[in-house]
Short mmCIF file of C-alpha atoms in Angstrom, two decimals:
data_model
loop_
_atom_site.label_atom_id
_atom_site.label_comp_id
_atom_site.label_asym_id
_atom_site.label_seq_id
_atom_site.Cartn_x
_atom_site.Cartn_y
_atom_site.Cartn_z
CA MET A 19 -0.88 -19.14 43.53
CA SER A 20 -0.39 -15.93 41.00
CA THR A 21 -1.55 -15.28 38.04
CA PRO A 22 1.69 -14.32 35.73
CA VAL A 23 0.04 -11.49 34.69
CA SER A 24 -0.26 -10.42 38.38
CA ILE A 25 3.61 -9.93 39.01
CA LEU A 26 4.28 -7.85 36.37
CA HIS A 27 6.62 -4.86 37.45
CA GLU A 28 4.17 -1.66 37.54
CA ASP A 29 6.41 -0.12 34.83
CA LEU A 30 6.06 -2.78 32.35
CA LEU A 31 2.46 -2.38 32.92
CA TRP A 32 2.81 1.32 32.03
CA ARG A 33 4.82 0.40 29.12
CA ILE A 34 2.34 -1.93 26.59
CA PHE A 35 -1.04 -0.07 28.52
CA MET A 36 0.93 2.27 26.47
CA GLU A 37 2.29 0.72 23.62
CA ASN A 38 -2.04 0.35 23.02
CA ALA A 39 -1.85 3.76 22.94
CA GLU A 40 0.53 4.31 20.27
CA PHE A 41 -1.40 5.93 16.57
CA PRO A 42 -3.04 2.64 15.32
CA GLU A 43 -2.94 1.29 11.84
CA PHE A 44 -5.26 3.82 10.64
CA PHE A 45 -3.62 6.70 11.45
CA ILE A 46 -3.14 7.57 7.48
CA ARG A 47 -5.97 4.08 6.06
CA PRO A 48 -9.54 4.73 7.70
CA PRO A 49 -10.95 1.90 10.51
CA THR A 50 -13.23 -0.68 9.82
CA THR A 51 -16.42 -1.17 11.05
CA ASN A 52 -14.04 -4.87 13.00
CA THR A 53 -11.50 -2.70 14.47
CA ILE A 54 -10.37 -2.31 18.04
CA LYS A 55 -10.18 0.73 18.74
CA PRO A 56 -7.26 1.97 21.37
CA LEU A 57 -9.04 3.93 23.83
CA ILE A 58 -12.29 1.25 23.92
CA THR A 59 -9.01 -1.40 25.05
CA ALA A 60 -8.26 1.28 27.17
CA ARG A 61 -11.27 1.39 29.07
CA HIS A 62 -11.61 -1.52 29.66
CA CYS A 63 -8.22 -3.37 30.13
CA SER A 64 -9.00 -0.27 33.57
CA GLN A 65 -11.68 -2.23 34.51
CA VAL A 66 -10.17 -5.69 35.50
CA CYS A 67 -8.47 -5.02 39.17
CA ARG A 68 -7.45 -1.85 41.38
CA ARG A 69 -4.00 -1.89 40.26
CA TRP A 70 -4.75 -1.86 35.96
CA ARG A 71 -7.40 0.74 37.10
CA HIS A 72 -4.81 3.21 39.24
CA ILE A 73 -1.89 2.72 36.48
CA PHE A 74 -4.17 3.74 34.19
CA LEU A 75 -6.00 6.38 36.13
CA SER A 76 -2.12 8.02 36.86
CA SER A 77 -0.93 8.15 34.03
CA PRO A 78 -2.97 10.86 32.31
CA SER A 79 -0.53 11.17 28.97
CA ILE A 80 -2.09 7.33 28.22
CA TRP A 81 -5.16 9.41 27.52
CA ALA A 82 -4.27 12.14 25.97
CA LYS A 83 -3.12 9.57 22.46
CA MET A 84 -6.40 7.98 22.16
CA ILE A 85 -8.46 11.21 21.76
CA ASP A 86 -10.08 9.48 18.97
CA LEU A 87 -13.34 10.57 17.48
CA GLY A 88 -14.16 8.04 16.76
CA SER A 89 -14.77 6.73 20.29
CA LEU A 90 -16.21 10.29 21.58
CA GLU A 91 -19.17 9.80 19.26
CA GLN A 92 -21.47 9.59 21.91
CA LYS A 93 -24.79 11.74 22.19
CA GLU A 94 -24.08 12.93 26.45
CA ASP A 95 -20.49 15.22 26.58
CA ASP A 96 -19.79 12.73 30.04
CA TRP A 97 -17.33 9.99 28.56
CA ARG A 98 -15.52 12.79 26.04
CA GLN A 99 -15.24 15.23 29.48
CA GLU A 100 -14.02 12.20 31.23
CA VAL A 101 -11.24 11.09 29.01
CA MET A 102 -10.41 14.97 28.43
CA SER A 103 -10.01 14.76 32.86
CA ARG A 104 -7.80 12.20 33.02
CA ALA A 105 -5.68 13.96 30.28
CA GLY A 106 -4.70 16.29 32.16
CA GLN A 107 -1.62 18.64 30.87
CA ALA A 108 -0.67 16.02 29.37
CA LEU A 109 -0.04 16.39 24.20
CA LEU A 110 -2.74 15.07 22.88
CA TRP A 111 -3.25 12.95 20.13
CA VAL A 112 -5.94 13.77 17.99
CA TYR A 113 -7.53 11.72 15.39
CA GLY A 114 -10.61 10.24 13.96
CA ARG A 115 -13.39 12.47 11.45
CA ILE A 116 -14.72 15.01 11.29
CA THR A 117 -18.36 14.03 11.27
CA ARG A 118 -21.20 17.12 12.35
CA PRO A 119 -22.15 15.92 15.88
CA MET A 120 -18.01 16.60 16.27
CA LEU A 121 -17.63 19.17 15.28
CA PRO A 122 -18.34 21.40 18.69
CA PHE A 123 -16.19 19.13 20.30
CA PHE A 124 -12.99 19.26 17.58
CA LEU A 125 -14.02 22.67 17.87
CA LEU A 126 -13.00 22.65 21.59
CA ILE A 127 -10.01 20.85 21.16
CA LEU A 128 -8.55 23.47 18.71
CA ARG A 129 -9.83 26.49 20.48
CA ASN A 130 -8.58 25.63 24.25
CA HIS A 131 -6.18 23.65 23.51
CA TRP A 132 -3.99 23.54 20.65
CA HIS A 133 -0.93 24.52 22.49
CA ARG A 134 -1.39 21.08 23.64
CA VAL A 135 -1.62 19.14 20.65
CA GLN A 136 1.24 16.64 19.44
CA ALA A 137 -0.53 14.84 16.27
CA ILE A 138 -3.51 14.89 14.52
CA GLU A 139 -5.37 12.90 11.97
CA ILE A 140 -8.33 14.11 10.92
CA HIS A 141 -11.32 12.89 7.55
CA GLU A 142 -13.17 15.44 6.98
CA VAL A 143 -17.31 15.43 6.03
CA PHE A 144 -18.85 17.87 4.19
CA ILE A 145 -19.50 20.63 6.88
CA ALA A 146 -20.16 24.33 6.26
CA THR A 147 -17.75 27.25 5.48
CA MET A 148 -17.97 28.59 8.06
CA HIS A 149 -16.59 25.40 10.15
CA ARG A 150 -14.42 25.37 7.56
CA GLN A 151 -13.14 28.43 7.72
CA TRP A 152 -12.88 28.52 11.99
CA ILE A 153 -10.91 24.80 11.32
CA TRP A 154 -7.95 26.88 9.21
CA ASP A 155 -8.18 29.85 12.07
CA CYS A 156 -7.06 27.72 14.33
CA LEU A 157 -4.79 25.94 12.84
CA LYS A 158 -3.20 29.59 11.54
CA GLU A 159 -2.69 29.80 16.37
CA SER A 160 1.70 28.76 17.05
CA ALA A 161 1.56 24.80 17.26
CA PRO A 162 5.06 24.71 19.87
CA ASN A 163 4.30 20.97 20.79
CA LEU A 164 2.80 19.54 17.22
CA GLN A 165 4.82 17.22 16.14
CA LYS A 166 2.63 15.09 12.81
CA LEU A 167 -0.12 16.99 10.84
CA TYR A 168 -2.55 14.69 8.41
CA ILE A 169 -5.48 16.51 7.40
CA ASN A 170 -8.11 14.59 4.43
CA LEU A 171 -10.25 17.30 2.92
CA ALA A 172 -12.97 17.17 1.97
CA THR A 173 -12.97 17.69 -1.80
CA ASP A 174 -14.95 21.58 -1.96
CA TRP A 175 -12.85 23.04 1.60
CA HIS A 176 -11.16 25.79 -1.17
CA ALA A 177 -8.97 27.31 1.19
CA THR A 178 -6.74 30.80 0.49
CA PRO A 179 -3.73 29.40 -1.56
CA ALA A 180 -0.18 29.81 0.28
CA ILE A 181 -2.03 30.25 3.43
CA SER A 182 0.87 30.71 6.08
CA LEU A 183 0.10 27.28 8.79
CA PHE A 184 1.30 27.85 13.19
CA ASP A 185 1.46 31.37 13.33
CA ASP A 186 5.36 30.66 11.15
CA ASN A 187 6.44 28.66 14.49
CA ALA A 188 6.05 24.67 14.76
CA PRO A 189 9.79 24.89 15.96
CA ALA A 190 8.88 20.56 16.60
CA LEU A 191 6.65 19.59 13.48
CA ARG A 192 8.60 16.59 11.66
CA GLU A 193 5.42 15.46 9.38
CA ILE A 194 2.70 17.60 7.08
CA ARG A 195 0.44 15.54 4.94
CA VAL A 196 -2.37 17.44 4.01
CA ILE A 197 -4.80 15.85 0.85
CA SER A 198 -6.97 18.07 -0.95
CA TYR A 199 -7.76 20.24 -3.99
CA ASP A 200 -6.35 23.50 -2.84
CA PHE A 201 -4.58 23.96 0.40
CA LYS A 202 -1.15 24.36 -0.26
CA PHE A 203 1.70 26.57 2.24
CA LYS A 204 4.62 28.21 1.87
CA PRO A 205 7.59 27.02 0.45
CA THR A 206 8.86 29.78 2.45
CA ALA A 207 7.95 28.67 6.05
CA PRO A 208 10.71 28.44 8.66
CA TRP A 209 8.93 25.23 10.25
CA LEU A 210 9.76 23.33 6.80
CA ARG A 211 13.97 22.93 7.79
CA ASN A 212 12.65 20.68 10.19
CA LEU A 213 10.19 18.55 8.63
CA SER A 214 11.32 14.53 8.18
CA ARG A 215 7.96 13.63 6.16
CA VAL A 216 6.06 15.55 3.47
CA THR A 217 3.32 15.59 0.97
CA PHE A 218 2.63 18.52 -1.58
CA SER A 219 -1.09 18.24 -2.74
CA GLN A 220 -1.64 18.81 -6.51
CA ALA A 221 -1.95 22.80 -5.93
CA PHE A 222 1.55 22.86 -6.51
CA SER A 223 3.65 23.43 -8.92
CA THR A 224 6.77 21.50 -9.91
CA GLN A 225 8.43 24.66 -8.69
CA GLU A 226 6.75 25.36 -5.75
CA ILE A 227 7.89 21.80 -4.54
CA LEU A 228 11.85 21.75 -5.37
CA ASP A 229 11.27 25.53 -3.55
CA ALA A 230 10.48 23.76 -0.68
CA LEU A 231 12.77 21.67 -1.28
CA ASN A 232 15.42 23.67 -0.99
CA GLY A 233 14.85 24.51 2.00
CA MET A 234 13.81 21.22 4.17
CA PRO A 235 17.86 19.12 4.40
CA ARG A 236 16.56 16.71 7.44
CA LEU A 237 13.77 15.80 4.73
CA VAL A 238 13.17 11.46 5.35
CA HIS A 239 10.21 10.98 2.43
CA PHE A 240 8.17 12.62 0.35
CA ASN A 241 5.32 12.22 -1.54
CA THR A 242 3.14 14.64 -4.00
CA GLU A 243 -0.23 13.92 -4.95
CA ASN A 244 -0.40 14.99 -8.17
CA LEU A 245 2.42 15.87 -10.19
CA ASN A 246 1.24 19.36 -12.21
CA LEU A 247 1.53 18.68 -16.84
CA LEU A 248 3.48 21.86 -17.57
CA PRO A 249 3.84 23.22 -21.02
CA THR A 250 5.91 20.66 -23.31
CA SER A 251 9.94 22.27 -23.65
CA HIS A 252 12.38 20.41 -25.25
CA PRO A 253 15.12 18.82 -23.03
CA ILE A 254 12.95 19.29 -20.26
CA PRO A 255 15.58 22.33 -18.62
CA VAL A 256 18.61 22.26 -16.40
CA PRO A 257 17.51 22.51 -12.34
CA SER A 258 18.59 26.22 -11.77
CA SER A 259 19.85 24.56 -8.97
CA VAL A 260 20.15 20.86 -7.80
CA VAL A 261 18.49 19.37 -4.21
CA HIS A 262 21.15 17.98 -2.24
CA LEU A 263 18.78 15.56 0.42
CA PRO A 264 21.44 14.15 3.24
CA HIS A 265 18.76 11.90 4.59
CA LEU A 266 16.14 11.42 1.66
CA LYS A 267 14.84 7.18 2.12
CA MET A 268 11.40 7.69 0.23
CA ILE A 269 9.82 9.29 -3.03
CA LYS A 270 7.02 8.80 -3.88
CA LEU A 271 5.09 10.35 -7.24
CA ARG A 272 2.59 10.79 -8.79
CA GLY A 273 0.66 12.32 -11.65
CA ASP A 274 2.90 13.61 -15.12
CA LEU A 275 6.01 12.81 -16.20
CA PHE A 276 7.18 15.72 -17.89
CA ALA A 277 6.73 17.01 -13.67
CA ALA A 278 8.42 13.42 -12.48
CA ALA A 279 11.41 13.87 -15.23
CA ILE A 280 11.85 17.28 -13.38
CA VAL A 281 11.47 16.97 -10.11
CA LEU A 282 13.90 13.92 -10.86
CA ARG A 283 16.23 15.23 -12.00
CA SER A 284 17.42 18.55 -9.58
CA ILE A 285 17.12 16.14 -7.08
CA THR A 286 20.59 14.28 -6.50
CA PRO A 287 20.35 10.38 -6.52
CA SER A 288 21.36 8.87 -3.74
CA ARG A 289 22.30 4.93 -2.64
CA ASP A 290 19.51 4.26 0.07
CA CYS A 291 16.55 5.98 -1.57
CA CYS A 292 13.98 4.27 -2.78
CA LEU A 293 11.55 5.12 -6.05
CA SER A 294 8.03 5.00 -6.37
CA VAL A 295 6.45 6.72 -9.67
CA ARG A 296 2.50 6.34 -10.81
CA LEU A 297 2.56 7.75 -13.70
CA SER A 298 -1.10 8.83 -15.10
CA MET A 299 -2.29 10.44 -18.37
CA GLN A 300 -5.59 11.80 -19.73
CA LEU A 301 -7.28 8.87 -22.14
CA GLY A 302 -7.04 9.93 -25.56
CA GLY A 303 -3.99 11.53 -24.90
CA SER A 304 -0.43 11.21 -26.74
CA LEU A 305 2.61 10.56 -25.30
CA ASP A 306 5.85 12.48 -26.11
CA ALA A 307 9.20 9.83 -26.83
CA MET A 308 11.21 12.22 -26.45
CA GLU A 309 9.80 13.39 -22.65
CA TYR A 310 9.80 9.94 -22.07
CA GLU A 311 13.14 9.41 -22.74
CA GLN A 312 14.06 12.36 -20.40
CA TYR A 313 11.70 10.42 -18.03
CA GLU A 314 13.60 7.30 -17.49
CA THR A 315 17.03 8.88 -18.61
CA ALA A 316 16.18 10.24 -14.14
CA THR A 317 14.91 7.90 -13.55
CA LEU A 318 17.89 5.25 -13.82
CA ASN A 319 19.50 7.29 -12.15
CA HIS A 320 17.61 6.45 -9.19
CA ILE A 321 16.95 3.16 -9.04
CA ILE A 322 19.58 1.58 -10.52
CA PRO A 323 22.09 2.75 -7.00
CA TYR A 324 18.98 1.63 -5.21
CA PHE A 325 19.34 -1.86 -7.04
CA ARG A 326 22.58 -2.26 -6.23
CA LEU A 327 21.75 -1.84 -2.14
CA HIS A 328 18.11 -3.47 -2.25
CA PRO A 329 18.23 -5.80 -4.61
CA PRO A 330 14.24 -7.63 -5.38
CA SER A 331 13.44 -10.95 -4.97
CA THR A 332 9.60 -10.70 -5.71
CA ALA A 333 7.81 -7.67 -7.95
CA ARG A 334 4.76 -7.48 -9.23
CA VAL A 335 3.61 -6.22 -12.58
CA GLY A 336 0.14 -3.95 -13.43
CA PHE A 337 -1.61 -2.14 -16.06
CA SER A 338 -2.69 1.52 -15.18
CA TYR A 339 -6.09 2.05 -16.48
CA CYS A 340 -5.39 4.44 -18.43
CA GLY A 341 -3.42 1.91 -20.63
CA TYR A 342 -0.58 3.68 -21.19
CA PHE A 343 1.71 2.60 -18.28
CA VAL A 344 3.40 -0.57 -17.02
CA HIS A 345 4.44 -0.77 -13.27
CA ILE A 346 6.90 -2.89 -11.52
CA GLU A 347 6.50 -2.56 -7.79
CA ASP A 348 8.60 -4.65 -5.27
CA GLU A 349 5.73 -7.27 -3.96
CA ALA A 350 7.73 -8.06 -0.22
CA PRO A 351 9.84 -4.74 0.80
CA THR A 352 11.58 -5.90 4.01
CA ASP A 353 11.12 -2.95 4.90
CA GLY A 354 8.04 -0.95 4.40
CA ARG A 355 9.14 0.57 0.94
CA ARG A 356 7.77 0.01 -1.62
CA PHE A 357 9.84 0.50 -5.21
CA ARG A 358 7.36 1.41 -7.98
CA ILE A 359 8.96 1.77 -11.86
CA ALA A 360 6.08 3.48 -14.31
CA VAL A 361 7.73 1.87 -18.35
CA ALA A 362 4.99 3.66 -21.64
CA CYS A 363 4.48 0.46 -22.82
CA GLY A 364 3.40 1.57 -27.04
CA LEU A 365 7.88 2.71 -26.30
CA ALA A 366 8.54 -0.39 -24.18
CA ARG A 367 10.00 -2.44 -26.99
CA SER A 368 12.82 0.65 -27.29
CA SER A 369 12.16 1.30 -23.90
CA ALA A 370 16.21 2.00 -21.69
CA ILE A 371 14.66 1.47 -18.67
CA PRO A 372 14.48 -2.54 -19.11
CA LYS A 373 17.52 -2.51 -21.12
CA GLU A 374 19.63 -1.57 -18.31
CA LEU A 375 17.75 -3.31 -15.52
CA ARG A 376 18.99 -6.30 -17.80
CA ARG A 377 22.11 -5.06 -18.02
CA ALA A 378 23.04 -3.72 -14.24
CA ASN A 379 21.57 -7.76 -13.54
CA SER A 380 19.10 -5.61 -10.79
CA PHE A 381 16.87 -8.16 -11.00
CA GLY A 382 18.74 -10.73 -10.24
CA ASN A 383 18.60 -11.85 -8.17
CA LEU A 384 13.91 -12.18 -8.92
CA GLN A 385 12.17 -15.28 -7.66
CA GLY A 386 8.73 -14.62 -7.44
CA LEU A 387 6.45 -12.61 -10.24
CA THR A 388 2.64 -11.28 -9.78
CA ILE A 389 1.85 -10.60 -13.33
CA GLY A 390 -2.16 -9.38 -14.31
CA LEU A 391 -3.63 -8.64 -11.25
CA PRO A 392 -3.98 -4.62 -9.10
CA LEU A 393 -1.12 -3.76 -8.23
CA THR A 394 -1.27 -3.13 -4.28
CA ASP A 395 -2.59 0.36 -4.68
CA ALA A 396 -5.56 -1.60 -6.60
CA ASN A 397 -5.51 1.95 -9.05
CA SER A 398 -4.49 -1.18 -11.71
CA SER A 399 -6.52 -3.37 -14.50
CA GLN A 400 -6.50 -7.11 -13.76
CA HIS A 401 -6.02 -8.29 -17.66
CA PRO A 402 -3.94 -6.28 -19.76
CA VAL A 403 -4.66 -3.93 -21.64
CA MET A 404 -2.23 -4.64 -24.34
CA GLU A 405 -0.87 -5.73 -26.44
CA PHE A 406 2.25 -7.38 -24.71
CA SER A 407 4.95 -8.64 -26.95
CA PHE A 408 5.75 -5.05 -26.56
CA PHE A 409 7.13 -5.59 -23.01
CA PRO A 410 11.24 -7.14 -23.13
CA MET A 411 10.13 -10.47 -20.09
CA ASP A 412 13.43 -11.66 -20.37
CA VAL A 413 14.18 -9.21 -17.94
CA PHE A 414 12.48 -12.00 -15.16
CA SER A 415 14.37 -14.95 -17.33
CA SER A 416 14.68 -15.58 -13.64
CA ILE A 417 11.79 -16.55 -11.42
CA THR A 418 10.46 -19.20 -10.04
CA THR A 419 7.76 -18.84 -8.99
CA LEU A 420 4.88 -17.60 -10.82
CA THR A 421 1.75 -15.47 -9.95
CA THR A 422 -0.44 -14.85 -12.36
CA THR A 423 -4.45 -15.92 -13.93
CA ASP A 424 -5.70 -17.30 -16.67
CA TYR A 425 -5.17 -14.82 -19.29
CA MET A 426 -2.22 -13.94 -18.60
CA VAL A 427 -1.94 -18.26 -19.13
CA GLU A 428 -3.12 -18.23 -22.30
CA TRP A 429 -0.66 -14.76 -23.85
CA PHE A 430 2.13 -17.35 -22.39
CA LEU A 431 1.19 -20.44 -24.85
CA GLU A 432 0.21 -17.78 -27.88
CA HIS A 433 3.87 -16.43 -26.91
CA ALA A 434 5.73 -20.39 -26.69
CA ALA A 435 9.23 -19.39 -27.96
CA LEU A 436 8.59 -15.40 -25.88
CA GLU A 437 7.99 -18.17 -23.18
CA ASN A 438 11.57 -20.38 -22.98
CA GLN A 439 13.30 -17.70 -22.41
CA PHE A 440 10.41 -15.50 -19.56
CA LEU A 441 10.23 -19.07 -17.88
CA PRO A 442 13.56 -21.04 -18.15
CA ASP A 443 13.48 -22.27 -14.45
CA LEU A 444 9.52 -21.68 -13.43
CA THR A 445 8.52 -24.47 -10.87
CA ILE A 446 5.54 -22.64 -8.43
CA LEU A 447 2.47 -21.57 -10.34
CA ARG A 448 -0.15 -20.00 -8.75
CA ILE A 449 -3.70 -19.29 -10.40
CA HIS A 450 -6.05 -17.06 -9.67
CA LEU A 451 -9.04 -17.76 -11.48
CA TYR A 452 -12.17 -15.07 -11.88
CA ASP A 453 -15.71 -16.11 -14.51
CA PRO A 454 -14.67 -18.86 -17.04
CA ASP A 455 -14.12 -18.36 -20.21
CA PRO A 456 -16.38 -19.96 -22.39
CA GLU A 457 -13.97 -19.25 -25.41
CA PHE A 458 -11.19 -21.68 -23.53
CA ALA A 459 -12.57 -25.50 -23.94
CA LYS A 460 -10.01 -26.24 -21.11
CA PRO A 461 -9.07 -23.87 -19.04
CA PRO A 462 -5.32 -22.38 -19.86
CA TYR A 463 -3.51 -23.16 -16.98
CA GLN A 464 -4.27 -27.06 -17.71
CA ARG A 465 -3.02 -26.87 -20.61
CA PHE A 466 -0.42 -24.24 -19.85
CA VAL A 467 1.65 -27.37 -17.76
CA LYS A 468 0.71 -30.09 -19.32
CA HIS A 469 3.13 -27.96 -22.26
CA ARG A 470 5.84 -27.77 -20.02
CA LYS A 471 5.75 -31.23 -19.36
CA ASP A 472 5.97 -31.93 -22.88
CA MET A 473 8.90 -29.49 -22.91
CA ASP A 474 10.55 -31.05 -19.91
CA MET A 475 9.92 -28.00 -17.54
CA HIS A 476 8.10 -29.22 -14.95
CA ILE A 477 5.63 -27.80 -12.67
CA SER A 478 6.94 -29.37 -9.45
CA VAL A 479 3.58 -27.57 -7.88
CA LEU A 480 0.11 -26.31 -8.75
CA GLU A 481 -2.06 -23.16 -6.68
CA ILE A 482 -5.27 -22.66 -7.53
CA PHE A 483 -7.27 -19.71 -5.59
CA PHE A 484 -10.79 -20.01 -6.65
CA ASN A 485 -13.71 -17.33 -5.89
CA SER A 486 -15.54 -20.01 -5.66
CA LEU A 487 -15.78 -24.47 -5.66
CA HIS A 488 -18.86 -24.11 -8.66
CA ASP A 489 -16.29 -25.37 -11.32
CA VAL A 490 -14.48 -27.71 -9.16
CA ASP A 491 -14.55 -31.02 -11.35
CA PHE A 492 -12.65 -30.67 -14.10
CA LEU A 493 -9.54 -30.78 -11.45
CA GLU A 494 -9.14 -35.16 -12.16
CA GLU A 495 -8.04 -34.37 -14.93
CA HIS A 496 -5.08 -33.37 -13.72
CA THR A 497 -4.37 -36.81 -12.97
CA GLU A 498 -3.04 -37.42 -16.69
CA TYR A 499 -0.33 -34.75 -16.15
CA TRP A 500 2.12 -34.06 -12.95
CA LEU A 501 4.64 -36.81 -11.97
CA SER A 502 5.36 -38.24 -8.55
CA ARG A 503 7.61 -35.17 -7.22
CA ALA A 504 4.30 -32.60 -8.51
CA ARG A 505 1.73 -31.34 -5.91
CA LEU A 506 -1.59 -29.29 -5.81
CA LEU A 507 -2.41 -27.87 -3.60
CA LEU A 508 -6.16 -25.48 -3.14
CA GLY A 509 -7.35 -21.85 -2.08
CA SER A 510 -9.75 -19.11 -2.73
CA ARG A 511 -9.22 -16.06 -2.19
CA PHE A 512 -11.66 -14.47 0.17
CA GLY A 513 -11.12 -16.96 2.54
CA ARG A 514 -13.75 -19.87 2.49
CA VAL A 515 -12.29 -22.48 1.31
CA HIS A 516 -7.93 -24.12 2.66
CA VAL A 517 -6.83 -25.94 1.71
CA TRP A 518 -3.43 -27.19 3.43
CA LYS A 519 -0.91 -29.77 2.44
CA TRP A 520 0.22 -30.66 6.03
CA ALA A 521 -2.16 -32.63 8.55
CA PRO A 522 -4.41 -34.74 6.12
CA ARG A 523 -7.53 -35.78 7.93
CA PRO A 524 -12.06 -35.27 7.19
CA THR A 525 -12.50 -32.73 5.26
CA PRO A 526 -16.07 -31.45 5.49
CA PHE A 527 -17.67 -30.28 2.58
CA ARG A 528 -20.63 -27.53 1.92
CA ASP A 529 -21.93 -30.05 -0.34
CA ASN A 530 -21.66 -33.84 -1.83
CA ARG A 531 -21.14 -32.67 -5.44
CA GLN A 532 -18.43 -30.99 -3.70
CA ALA A 533 -17.11 -33.84 -1.91
CA ARG A 534 -17.71 -36.02 -3.87
CA VAL A 535 -15.18 -34.67 -6.60
CA ALA A 536 -12.37 -33.58 -4.61
CA THR A 537 -12.74 -37.28 -3.72
CA LYS A 538 -12.34 -38.18 -7.03
CA MET A 539 -9.59 -35.97 -7.48
CA ILE A 540 -7.66 -36.79 -4.34
CA ASN A 541 -8.00 -41.00 -5.11
CA HIS A 542 -7.18 -40.02 -8.73
CA PHE A 543 -4.29 -37.80 -8.48
CA PHE A 544 -2.80 -38.53 -5.02
CA PRO A 545 -1.82 -41.90 -4.49
CA ILE A 546 0.13 -41.12 -7.49
CA SER A 547 2.06 -38.21 -6.21
CA ASN A 548 2.11 -39.14 -2.59
CA ALA A 549 1.77 -35.67 -1.39
CA SER A 550 -0.35 -35.62 1.72
CA LEU A 551 -3.59 -32.55 1.41
CA SER A 552 -5.56 -31.75 3.84
CA VAL A 553 -8.87 -29.31 1.81
CA MET A 554 -11.06 -28.00 4.47
CA VAL A 555 -14.41 -25.28 3.27
CA GLU A 556 -14.92 -22.21 6.11
CA PRO A 557 -19.20 -21.76 6.48
#
């Protein structure tokens, strides 16, 4: 009897094999040691049976899309030559890290096959200046088939300012992203008009960015690595020309507040354009109130229309390391676009952003909030670095689920009046426990749960995430706080401990103490709550 996979049509098998050859997830993020790479998968699949091998060997386009420098870093050239031979004359996708052993192979591709390169993503690891110049010389050649160019340059790679890439001939280019302190392309390059995605390095001035955007009518996504700090002037000058980008879906700005305000003010707002702003400031610097007001006005013109079309359901609040800004971001974007709003800590009480968000009911559908944990890019503080009472938290009054730390819960206990406005409908509390603080006689979340019960504002679900199980002895104390409808879930941030409310069954533990604690907790708590719980501690 034939197996189901053996009766698949060859066209369908080819499509499956091509899916494996698509750019992997680490196209932008470098792979981990456990990443299964497409070229290795393809090699194994080509050895399954004669039929599969025939499909692979007769499909140059499959091999051409897997020129992975990391998977081809063998001592001998045999496998590299074989892969290039199997790729035939198909368009090439080249990606990986340029290490010294792989430099000759990479240069060979650029010199002999540059006209065939369709996509390239490379991370340069420090190589000789002469070799870097060879790479730049290749990139200055005409690129008739190039569609994507992503380059991450080593910090000491110095390029000639505003160099002319591709001999000004790259008609198929749609995406360009070059991360460097010094590199920038010409803002007037003719190939800019076809771009759909672009990243500007910090070498670009604000005016150069706006000049380049004026030549990108098809742009869908643009990102700035670090906007330049410009000389202060009040008010922010009205742009000489407004940039109209009718297809724009995403703006990501990183850097100086004043420069961000200029860029936002210069771009016509769109209802379907998501905005992500990450502001930074040097420690010891001062925040100008007039500059900040101009930034807020420009930001609100973009985010309010977007929230009317895309009201968020969950959000995350983080604190910048510099201590100047609170960042609010989308925690569960439905289409991959993640908004981020920056609010100045010292001016938060009078800030127009929270007021306008509240007036427009932009967060009216918000159900979940994470606060006090690092933001998605981890460029934020784990704990508050400001007196959080400055921030008008009632903008989040609709939430039913709160994910936070004991440090933030302690703050809520100290501001009980604010808590009533901020958390009137809270029913689910998720706590991430870090190192126990000897300052607290009892963990703050325990006192918080009891406080909510005393106010007849019950927590129905408590989820606790441990670093380890060294401090679980106090769990039995929950038995005196909870009503019959409550349930307790435990978990580990690092995957060691998993607790599931369904499928109660015998529980393995690492040692007898943990078993005694968990047994005592279950016997005391769960007969009262009538909830089911199973605990699993993985090795």
